[in-house]
Amino acid sequence: MNQLGFPILTLTLLVPMLGAIACLFADAKAARWVALIATLVNFAIGIVLWAGYQIGGPQWQFQEHIGLFGSFGWSLGIDGIALMLIELSVFLMPICILASWQAIEKRVPEYMAAFLFMETLMLGVFEAQDLFLFYIFFEAGLIPMYLIIGIWGGAERIYASYKFFLYTLLGSIVMLIAMLWMANYAHSTSIPVLMATNFPVHVQTLLFLAFFCSFAVKMPMWPVHTWLPDAHVQAPTAGSVILAGVLLKMGGYGFIRFSLPMFPQASAQLFWLIALLSSVAIVYTSLVALVQQDMKKLIAYSSVAHMAFVTFGLFAFNRQGLEGSLLVMLSHGLVSGALFLCVGVVYDRLHTREIARYGGVANNMPRYAVFFLLFTMASVGLPGTSGFVGEFLSMMGIYGASTWAAFFATTGIILGAAYMLYLFRRVAQGPLDKPDVAAMSDLSPRELLLLAPIAAVVMWMGVYPESFMAPMRKDVGYVLSRVNPAWPGGDSRLAKGAAKPAAEPVSGEGAR
Amino acid sequence: MITLLVFLPLLAAAIAGLGNRAIGNVPAKLVTTACLFASCALAWPIFVGFLTGDSEAHVIKVLSFITSGDLQVDWALRVDALTAVMLVVITSVSALVHLYSWGYMAEDPSQPRFFSYLSLFTFAMLMLVTSDNLIQMFFGWEGVGLASYLLIGFWYEKPSAQAAAIKAFVVNRVGDFGFSLGIFGTFLVFHTVSIPAILAAAPGMAGSTIGFLGGRVDTMTLLCLLLFIGAMGKSAQLGLHTWLPDAMEGPTPVSALIHAATMVTAGVFMVCRLSPMFQVSPTALTVVTYVGAATCLFAATVGTVQTDIKRVIAYSTCSQLGYMFFAAGVGAYGAAMFHLFTHAFFKALLFLGAGSVIHAMHHEQDMRFYGGLRKSIPLTFWAMMAGTLAITGVGIEDLFGFAGFYSKDAIIEAAYARGTTAGGIAFAVGVTAALLTSFYSWRLIFLTFFGKPRWAGSEHIQHAVHDAHGHGHDDHAHDHHDVAAEGAGSEPSHDAHGVDEVKHGTLGYHPHESPLTMLIPLIVLTIGAIFAGFIFATPFIGAGGSAFWHHSLAFDHEFMEAVEHVPMWVKLSASIVMITGFVIALWAYILDTSVPRRFVATFNGLYQFLLHKWYFDELYDLIFVRPAFALGRFLRKRGDQGTIDRFGPNGMAALVQMGSVASRKLQSGYVYTYALVMLLGLVAAATWAMAI
C-alpha cells in the first residue's frame, strides 16, 4: 500500500473528522479537550509522515487508492510540496484550538467541530490525487470557514461571510467546467496523469484562465482581494490564523499543482498578466496598509502583498523563484498567523482593534513586545527569520524573468518595513498614557505556549531552511521540467563584450 | 578561534536579552562585557598575524544555509587581511563602548536590554565582515540595521527617538533595495554569490552588456552601481544620509559604536571587499568618487552651523565617510580602509568624549549652553583635544602626526595623483572639506571647553540645580527636551551663534568628571587616536601594502607609490587649510565672539540653508512621505471601497437584489434557494461539458 504499511493519509483525515463528531456530542469543556487532543494526535501523525517521507524517493508517496465509481476514486498521495503544507496545517491547528480556549464562549462544541471538520478538508486538499476529490475538498473547505466567520465573528460578520463565500465560490465554478473538459480529454481524473498530459496549446489559455479565476481569488491577487480584509476583520482570532495560515496557501498550491505543470505554454504566455497584477498588488496594498487604522486590516493587506511575492516567484520559471515562493507560503503561514495571534492577545484584553487605542505596551507587556517585534521583523523579511529566505529567493527568481517585475517586487521591502514598523511603533512604543492599556497584563502561560513554538520555527526556517527545502526539491524540479521548455527567457540577457574572451557559458535563460 | 570570536557576542546578547530582569543588571553587563573583551583579545592576534605575514586567508564553514539550484550559500567565516582590520576595529571599539556604558547608562532602568542590543549589534557586524558570500553579507547588513533600529529607539517613549529609529530602518531599506537588486543581478550574471568566485570572474565580464528595465547597459557598471546604492544607504551618503543625524537620538555610546566607528563604515568595507569588481567599471568608480566628494562637502558645510554637540560629530562622520568613498573611487582602497581604521579610533573617542561632556552637563547637548568646561573635566578635555588633533590631521611630514594626518592626507593626495577630472574635483573638495573640518572641530572645542560658562540658560542644568536639594542626580535621559533633542535646526528663532544672548553663569552647578569606567575607554582611544596613523601607515598604504592586503582588496602598488610623490604644494595644502580653519575658529569663537553673529546677519540665506541641512528632510517629506500616505488613503477610499467593492461584490449584490425584486413572486429570497439555482446551473454546465 505505502511505505508505512497502513493508510496514514486516510488516518490524518479521519482523526479530526471523528473528533468533530465527538465534539458535537460533548459539552463545552469536553469539546475543548477533545479538539485539542485530536489536533495534537494529528500533529503527531504529521511528524510520522515527515519522518517517513523519503527525500529523493518516488515522486508520490503514501499512496492509497480505492475505486468508487467510474474513474472517480478515493485516491490520496503526497509529494514534498504537499507534505510541507500538511505540516504547516497540522502545526497550526492545535495552536488555533488553544487560541480559542477562552475567547470563544458561545456554542463551543459546534465551534470546535467546525474547526476539526475544516482540518479534514484542508488536509484533503493537499492529499487528494483525484481531480474531483480535490475539487470537493477545495470547495467544501469554504463551508466551515463561512460558518466560523458568520457565527463566531464580529459585528459585521454576515456581510463578511457572504462576501467571502460568494467571491470564492464564483471563481470555482468556471474551474469545475475546465476540470470536466480535462477529464474528458485525458480520460483520467488522476492528478499525476494530468500533470504529465500535454493539453493542446490553443485550449491551454482558456483552461489556465478558468483555473486562474479560482486560484486568484483564493490567493488573493489584486483586484479580487477585497474579501480578505473583511473576512479577517470579522473572523475570530483562530479563524484569521487558519485563514491566513492555510486557506490562503491553497491558491498557491493550486498554481503549482495545476496551472504550471498542466498548462505550461499558457503560463508562459500569460506571464505578463501575473507580473502586472502582482506588481500592482505589492505597491497598492502596501500603501493601503500604511494608512490602516485597524490592526487586523493592516495585517490582511500585508498578506495580499506577501502573496504577490508568491505569485511572482511561481511565475519566475526558475528554481529560485519556485522554491522561494514555496518558502514564502510556509513562512507567511507562520508569521501572519502569529501576527493575528498577537492582535488577538491585545484584543482579548481591550476588545478593540483600533491601533490608536493602544500605545506603549512594551512597558507593561515586555514579553509580548518581544514576540510582536520578532514577528514584525519576520514579516518585514529580516535575514535570520523565515521571511527573508523565501522573499529573497522569489525576488531573485523574478529578476531572472523580468527586471521590471523585480523592480516592483523589491519596492515591497521598503514599503513593508514602513507599514510594519509604523504599526509596531503605534502599538508597542511611546508613552504608556492610557489607563486601560496600562492595566493590561503580560502574556499568560497559555499565550506564551501559542507564540513560542511559532517563534522557534520562524527562526529555524530563517537560519537553516534546508530542512524545509529538501523534501520539495525534486518536485520543484519536476514542475520546472514541465514549464521550462515553454519559457522564452527573461529580459536581462547577457551579451558578451568583444574585448574579452568568454570564459563562462553565455546564459540566455536567466538563473537556473 | 574565529568561530568563538564571532559567536561569543551572540551568546552574550542571548544571555543578557533573555535573562533580562531575571538575572539583573550586573550579571548581564558582566557577561556581555566579558565576552566582548574576550572577542577583542582573540581579534588582535589575528590582525598581528596578518601584519607580520604569518597568517593565511582562510574560510571556515559553519553550516549550510540556502541551497537552490546554482545558488549555494553557506554560513561561513572568512578571515583575510581586510576582515582582520575590521575585526580589531569592531571588537576593540565595541568592548570599550561596553565598558563605557557601565558608567554612562548606570541610571537607566533597562540596562540588560541595552547591553544585549550592543552585543547583538557586534555579532551582526562580525557576520558582515567575515562573510564569504553576498547573502551572508546581506544578513549582517540587515542585522546591524536591526540593532541600529533597536538602539536608536532605545528610549522608545520619546516620539523623536521612535521616529528616528523608523527613519533609519526605512532609509536603509531604500539602500537595501539597490543592494538586493545588485545581488540578484550578480547571481544572474555569475551563477554564484560567492565573493571570491565573483571577483575572479568579474574581469571577464568587461565590455559585456545586460538588459535592465527595458534598456541595455554595461553589466559591471550596473551591478556595481546597484550594490553601491546599498553602500550609500548604510554609510549615509548624500541622498540617503538623512537618517544619520537623527540617529543621534540613541544613547551616546551607541552613536560612538554604530554611527561612527563600525556600522556606517560597512559601505566602505563593501566597496573595498568588492574592489576587483569595481575596478572593472570605470564609470561606477567615477560615480563613487562624485558621490563621496559631494557627501564630504555637504556634510562638512552643515556641520559648521550645528549647535548640538552630537550632531556636529554626526555630520563630521558623514563627511569623513565621504572621504573614504572618494578614496575608493580613485582606486586608493588601502587609503580608504586606513582612514576607516584611524577614523574608528578618533571618532569613537570624540563621541565618547562628547558623551562624557553630556554626562557632566546633566544631559545637556546644546553647545550654546556649554563653555569653560576644560577646568571642570580636564581628562575629557584632553581626550577631546587628542581626537580633534587626529581628525584635523595635525602632523609634520616624515616626523610624527596624529592618526588623521596619515590617512586623510593620503586620500587627498591620492585624489590628486589619479589625474582624472573626477579625481581633480575630489581633490579640490577634499581640501575644502579639510578646511571646514578643522573649523567645525575647533569650533566644538572652543564652544565647549573655552570661554565663560553659559550653563545658566540650560533647562537641564536648571533642573539639576533645582533637584540637587531633592533626590539628587536624577535620570534625565528619558526627558524629552526640545532644545537638546532637535537642536536649533527646527527652531530658527534661536540664533545658533548668538552665544552672547545666552545667559552667562554657572548657576552654582559643578560638572563632575566621569567615572573610571568611562575614562578608561577614553584613555585607550586617545592612545589609538595619537598613534594609530604613525604605526600602521606602512602596512596599510605604504611599502608594505601589497604584502599586507595580499589580494583581499585591489591594492595598486604603483599608484600608491605615485601618491607618495605628488608635488610639495599638494602635500602641504591639507596642512595649510587645517591651520587656516583653526585660525578662523580661534578668531570667531575666542578672539572676537561677535563674528558669528555678524556673519549670520550678512549671509542669512546661506546660514538658513545650512541650518536646515540643505532642506533634504523637508524635500523628502514633500515628495515621498506625504504622497505615500495620501496615495494610500486615496487607494483605500477610491480604490478598494469606491471601485472594486462598488462594482464588484456590492454591485453584484445590488444586481441580484434588483433581480430578486423583479422575480420575487417566483423566488423566496432565501440563500438556499439561490444555491439550488446555482446547483442546477452547474449540473447543466457539467452536462454540456461532458457532452462535447
Short mmCIF file of N, CA and C in Angstrom, two decimals, chain A residues 63-125:
data_model
loop_
_atom_site.label_atom_id
_atom_site.label_comp_id
_atom_site.label_asym_id
_atom_site.label_seq_id
_atom_site.Cartn_x
_atom_site.Cartn_y
_atom_site.Cartn_z
N GLN A 63 0.80 6.51 -1.13
CA GLN A 63 -0.37 6.50 -2.00
C GLN A 63 -1.41 5.49 -1.53
N GLU A 64 -2.69 5.87 -1.70
CA GLU A 64 -3.81 4.97 -1.42
C GLU A 64 -4.77 5.11 -2.57
N HIS A 65 -5.42 4.01 -2.92
CA HIS A 65 -6.45 4.15 -3.95
C HIS A 65 -7.58 3.15 -3.71
N ILE A 66 -8.77 3.65 -3.65
CA ILE A 66 -9.95 2.79 -3.62
C ILE A 66 -10.87 3.30 -4.72
N GLY A 67 -11.14 2.48 -5.72
CA GLY A 67 -12.02 2.91 -6.79
C GLY A 67 -13.45 3.02 -6.27
N LEU A 68 -14.14 4.06 -6.67
CA LEU A 68 -15.52 4.20 -6.22
C LEU A 68 -16.48 3.96 -7.38
N PHE A 69 -16.56 4.92 -8.29
CA PHE A 69 -17.39 4.70 -9.48
C PHE A 69 -16.74 5.42 -10.65
N GLY A 70 -16.89 4.83 -11.81
CA GLY A 70 -16.24 5.39 -12.99
C GLY A 70 -14.74 5.47 -12.76
N SER A 71 -14.16 6.57 -13.17
CA SER A 71 -12.75 6.72 -12.92
C SER A 71 -12.52 7.44 -11.59
N PHE A 72 -13.60 7.86 -10.97
CA PHE A 72 -13.51 8.59 -9.72
C PHE A 72 -13.18 7.64 -8.58
N GLY A 73 -12.25 8.04 -7.71
CA GLY A 73 -11.89 7.15 -6.62
C GLY A 73 -11.33 7.90 -5.44
N TRP A 74 -11.25 7.20 -4.35
CA TRP A 74 -10.64 7.74 -3.13
C TRP A 74 -9.14 7.54 -3.27
N SER A 75 -8.49 8.46 -3.95
CA SER A 75 -7.06 8.24 -4.10
C SER A 75 -6.30 9.40 -3.48
N LEU A 76 -5.42 9.03 -2.57
CA LEU A 76 -4.62 10.01 -1.86
C LEU A 76 -3.16 9.74 -2.12
N GLY A 77 -2.34 10.75 -1.91
CA GLY A 77 -0.90 10.60 -2.08
C GLY A 77 -0.29 11.98 -2.01
N ILE A 78 0.94 12.04 -1.57
CA ILE A 78 1.55 13.36 -1.43
C ILE A 78 2.94 13.38 -2.04
N ASP A 79 3.33 14.57 -2.47
CA ASP A 79 4.72 14.80 -2.82
C ASP A 79 5.29 15.74 -1.75
N GLY A 80 6.52 16.20 -1.95
CA GLY A 80 7.17 17.01 -0.93
C GLY A 80 6.47 18.33 -0.68
N ILE A 81 5.93 18.92 -1.75
CA ILE A 81 5.26 20.22 -1.60
C ILE A 81 4.04 20.06 -0.72
N ALA A 82 3.23 19.02 -1.03
CA ALA A 82 2.06 18.76 -0.21
C ALA A 82 2.46 18.45 1.22
N LEU A 83 3.53 17.69 1.36
CA LEU A 83 3.99 17.32 2.71
C LEU A 83 4.21 18.56 3.56
N MET A 84 4.93 19.53 3.02
CA MET A 84 5.25 20.70 3.83
C MET A 84 4.00 21.49 4.19
N LEU A 85 3.04 21.56 3.24
CA LEU A 85 1.82 22.30 3.56
C LEU A 85 0.98 21.55 4.58
N ILE A 86 1.05 20.21 4.54
CA ILE A 86 0.35 19.43 5.56
C ILE A 86 0.97 19.70 6.93
N GLU A 87 2.31 19.73 6.96
CA GLU A 87 2.98 20.02 8.23
C GLU A 87 2.54 21.37 8.78
N LEU A 88 2.47 22.35 7.87
CA LEU A 88 2.04 23.68 8.30
C LEU A 88 0.65 23.61 8.92
N SER A 89 -0.26 22.88 8.26
CA SER A 89 -1.64 22.81 8.76
C SER A 89 -1.72 22.13 10.11
N VAL A 90 -1.08 20.95 10.22
CA VAL A 90 -1.22 20.22 11.49
C VAL A 90 -0.49 20.94 12.62
N PHE A 91 0.51 21.75 12.26
CA PHE A 91 1.22 22.52 13.28
C PHE A 91 0.35 23.66 13.80
N LEU A 92 -0.38 24.31 12.90
CA LEU A 92 -1.16 25.48 13.31
C LEU A 92 -2.45 25.09 14.03
N MET A 93 -2.98 23.88 13.74
CA MET A 93 -4.29 23.54 14.28
C MET A 93 -4.36 23.53 15.81
N PRO A 94 -3.45 22.81 16.50
CA PRO A 94 -3.55 22.84 17.98
C PRO A 94 -3.42 24.25 18.52
N ILE A 95 -2.59 25.08 17.84
CA ILE A 95 -2.44 26.46 18.27
C ILE A 95 -3.75 27.21 18.15
N CYS A 96 -4.47 26.94 17.06
CA CYS A 96 -5.77 27.59 16.88
C CYS A 96 -6.75 27.18 17.97
N ILE A 97 -6.74 25.88 18.28
CA ILE A 97 -7.68 25.41 19.32
C ILE A 97 -7.35 26.08 20.65
N LEU A 98 -6.05 26.15 20.96
CA LEU A 98 -5.65 26.78 22.22
C LEU A 98 -5.98 28.27 22.23
N ALA A 99 -5.85 28.90 21.07
CA ALA A 99 -6.14 30.33 20.99
C ALA A 99 -7.62 30.60 21.22
N SER A 100 -8.45 29.60 20.94
CA SER A 100 -9.89 29.80 21.12
C SER A 100 -10.36 29.36 22.50
N TRP A 101 -9.41 28.91 23.31
CA TRP A 101 -9.75 28.27 24.60
C TRP A 101 -10.69 29.13 25.42
N GLN A 102 -10.33 30.41 25.56
CA GLN A 102 -11.18 31.30 26.38
C GLN A 102 -11.94 32.30 25.55
N ALA A 103 -11.43 32.61 24.36
CA ALA A 103 -12.03 33.68 23.57
C ALA A 103 -13.42 33.29 23.07
N ILE A 104 -13.64 31.98 22.87
CA ILE A 104 -14.95 31.54 22.37
C ILE A 104 -15.77 31.04 23.55
N GLU A 105 -16.95 31.63 23.71
CA GLU A 105 -17.78 31.23 24.85
C GLU A 105 -19.12 30.66 24.43
N LYS A 106 -19.60 31.08 23.26
CA LYS A 106 -20.90 30.55 22.86
C LYS A 106 -20.73 29.42 21.85
N ARG A 107 -21.58 28.43 21.95
CA ARG A 107 -21.61 27.29 21.01
C ARG A 107 -20.22 26.68 20.83
N VAL A 108 -19.57 26.40 21.95
CA VAL A 108 -18.21 25.87 21.89
C VAL A 108 -18.14 24.53 21.14
N PRO A 109 -19.02 23.56 21.43
CA PRO A 109 -18.89 22.27 20.72
C PRO A 109 -18.99 22.43 19.22
N GLU A 110 -19.93 23.26 18.77
CA GLU A 110 -20.09 23.45 17.33
C GLU A 110 -18.85 24.10 16.74
N TYR A 111 -18.31 25.07 17.49
CA TYR A 111 -17.12 25.78 17.01
C TYR A 111 -15.96 24.80 16.83
N MET A 112 -15.74 23.99 17.85
CA MET A 112 -14.64 23.04 17.77
C MET A 112 -14.87 22.04 16.63
N ALA A 113 -16.11 21.63 16.48
CA ALA A 113 -16.41 20.69 15.41
C ALA A 113 -16.12 21.32 14.06
N ALA A 114 -16.50 22.59 13.92
CA ALA A 114 -16.25 23.27 12.64
C ALA A 114 -14.75 23.31 12.35
N PHE A 115 -13.98 23.59 13.38
CA PHE A 115 -12.53 23.67 13.18
C PHE A 115 -11.94 22.32 12.77
N LEU A 116 -12.38 21.28 13.47
CA LEU A 116 -11.85 19.95 13.16
C LEU A 116 -12.28 19.50 11.77
N PHE A 117 -13.52 19.81 11.45
CA PHE A 117 -14.02 19.47 10.13
C PHE A 117 -13.18 20.18 9.07
N MET A 118 -12.85 21.43 9.36
CA MET A 118 -12.04 22.18 8.40
C MET A 118 -10.66 21.57 8.26
N GLU A 119 -10.12 21.07 9.36
CA GLU A 119 -8.79 20.46 9.24
C GLU A 119 -8.84 19.29 8.26
N THR A 120 -9.87 18.46 8.41
CA THR A 120 -10.02 17.34 7.48
C THR A 120 -10.02 17.82 6.03
N LEU A 121 -10.82 18.87 5.80
CA LEU A 121 -10.96 19.33 4.42
C LEU A 121 -9.66 19.96 3.89
N MET A 122 -8.98 20.71 4.76
CA MET A 122 -7.73 21.33 4.32
C MET A 122 -6.69 20.28 3.95
N LEU A 123 -6.57 19.30 4.85
CA LEU A 123 -5.60 18.24 4.58
C LEU A 123 -6.00 17.48 3.32
N GLY A 124 -7.30 17.33 3.14
CA GLY A 124 -7.79 16.64 1.95
C GLY A 124 -7.34 17.33 0.67
N VAL A 125 -7.36 18.66 0.69
CA VAL A 125 -6.93 19.40 -0.50
C VAL A 125 -5.51 19.03 -0.86
#
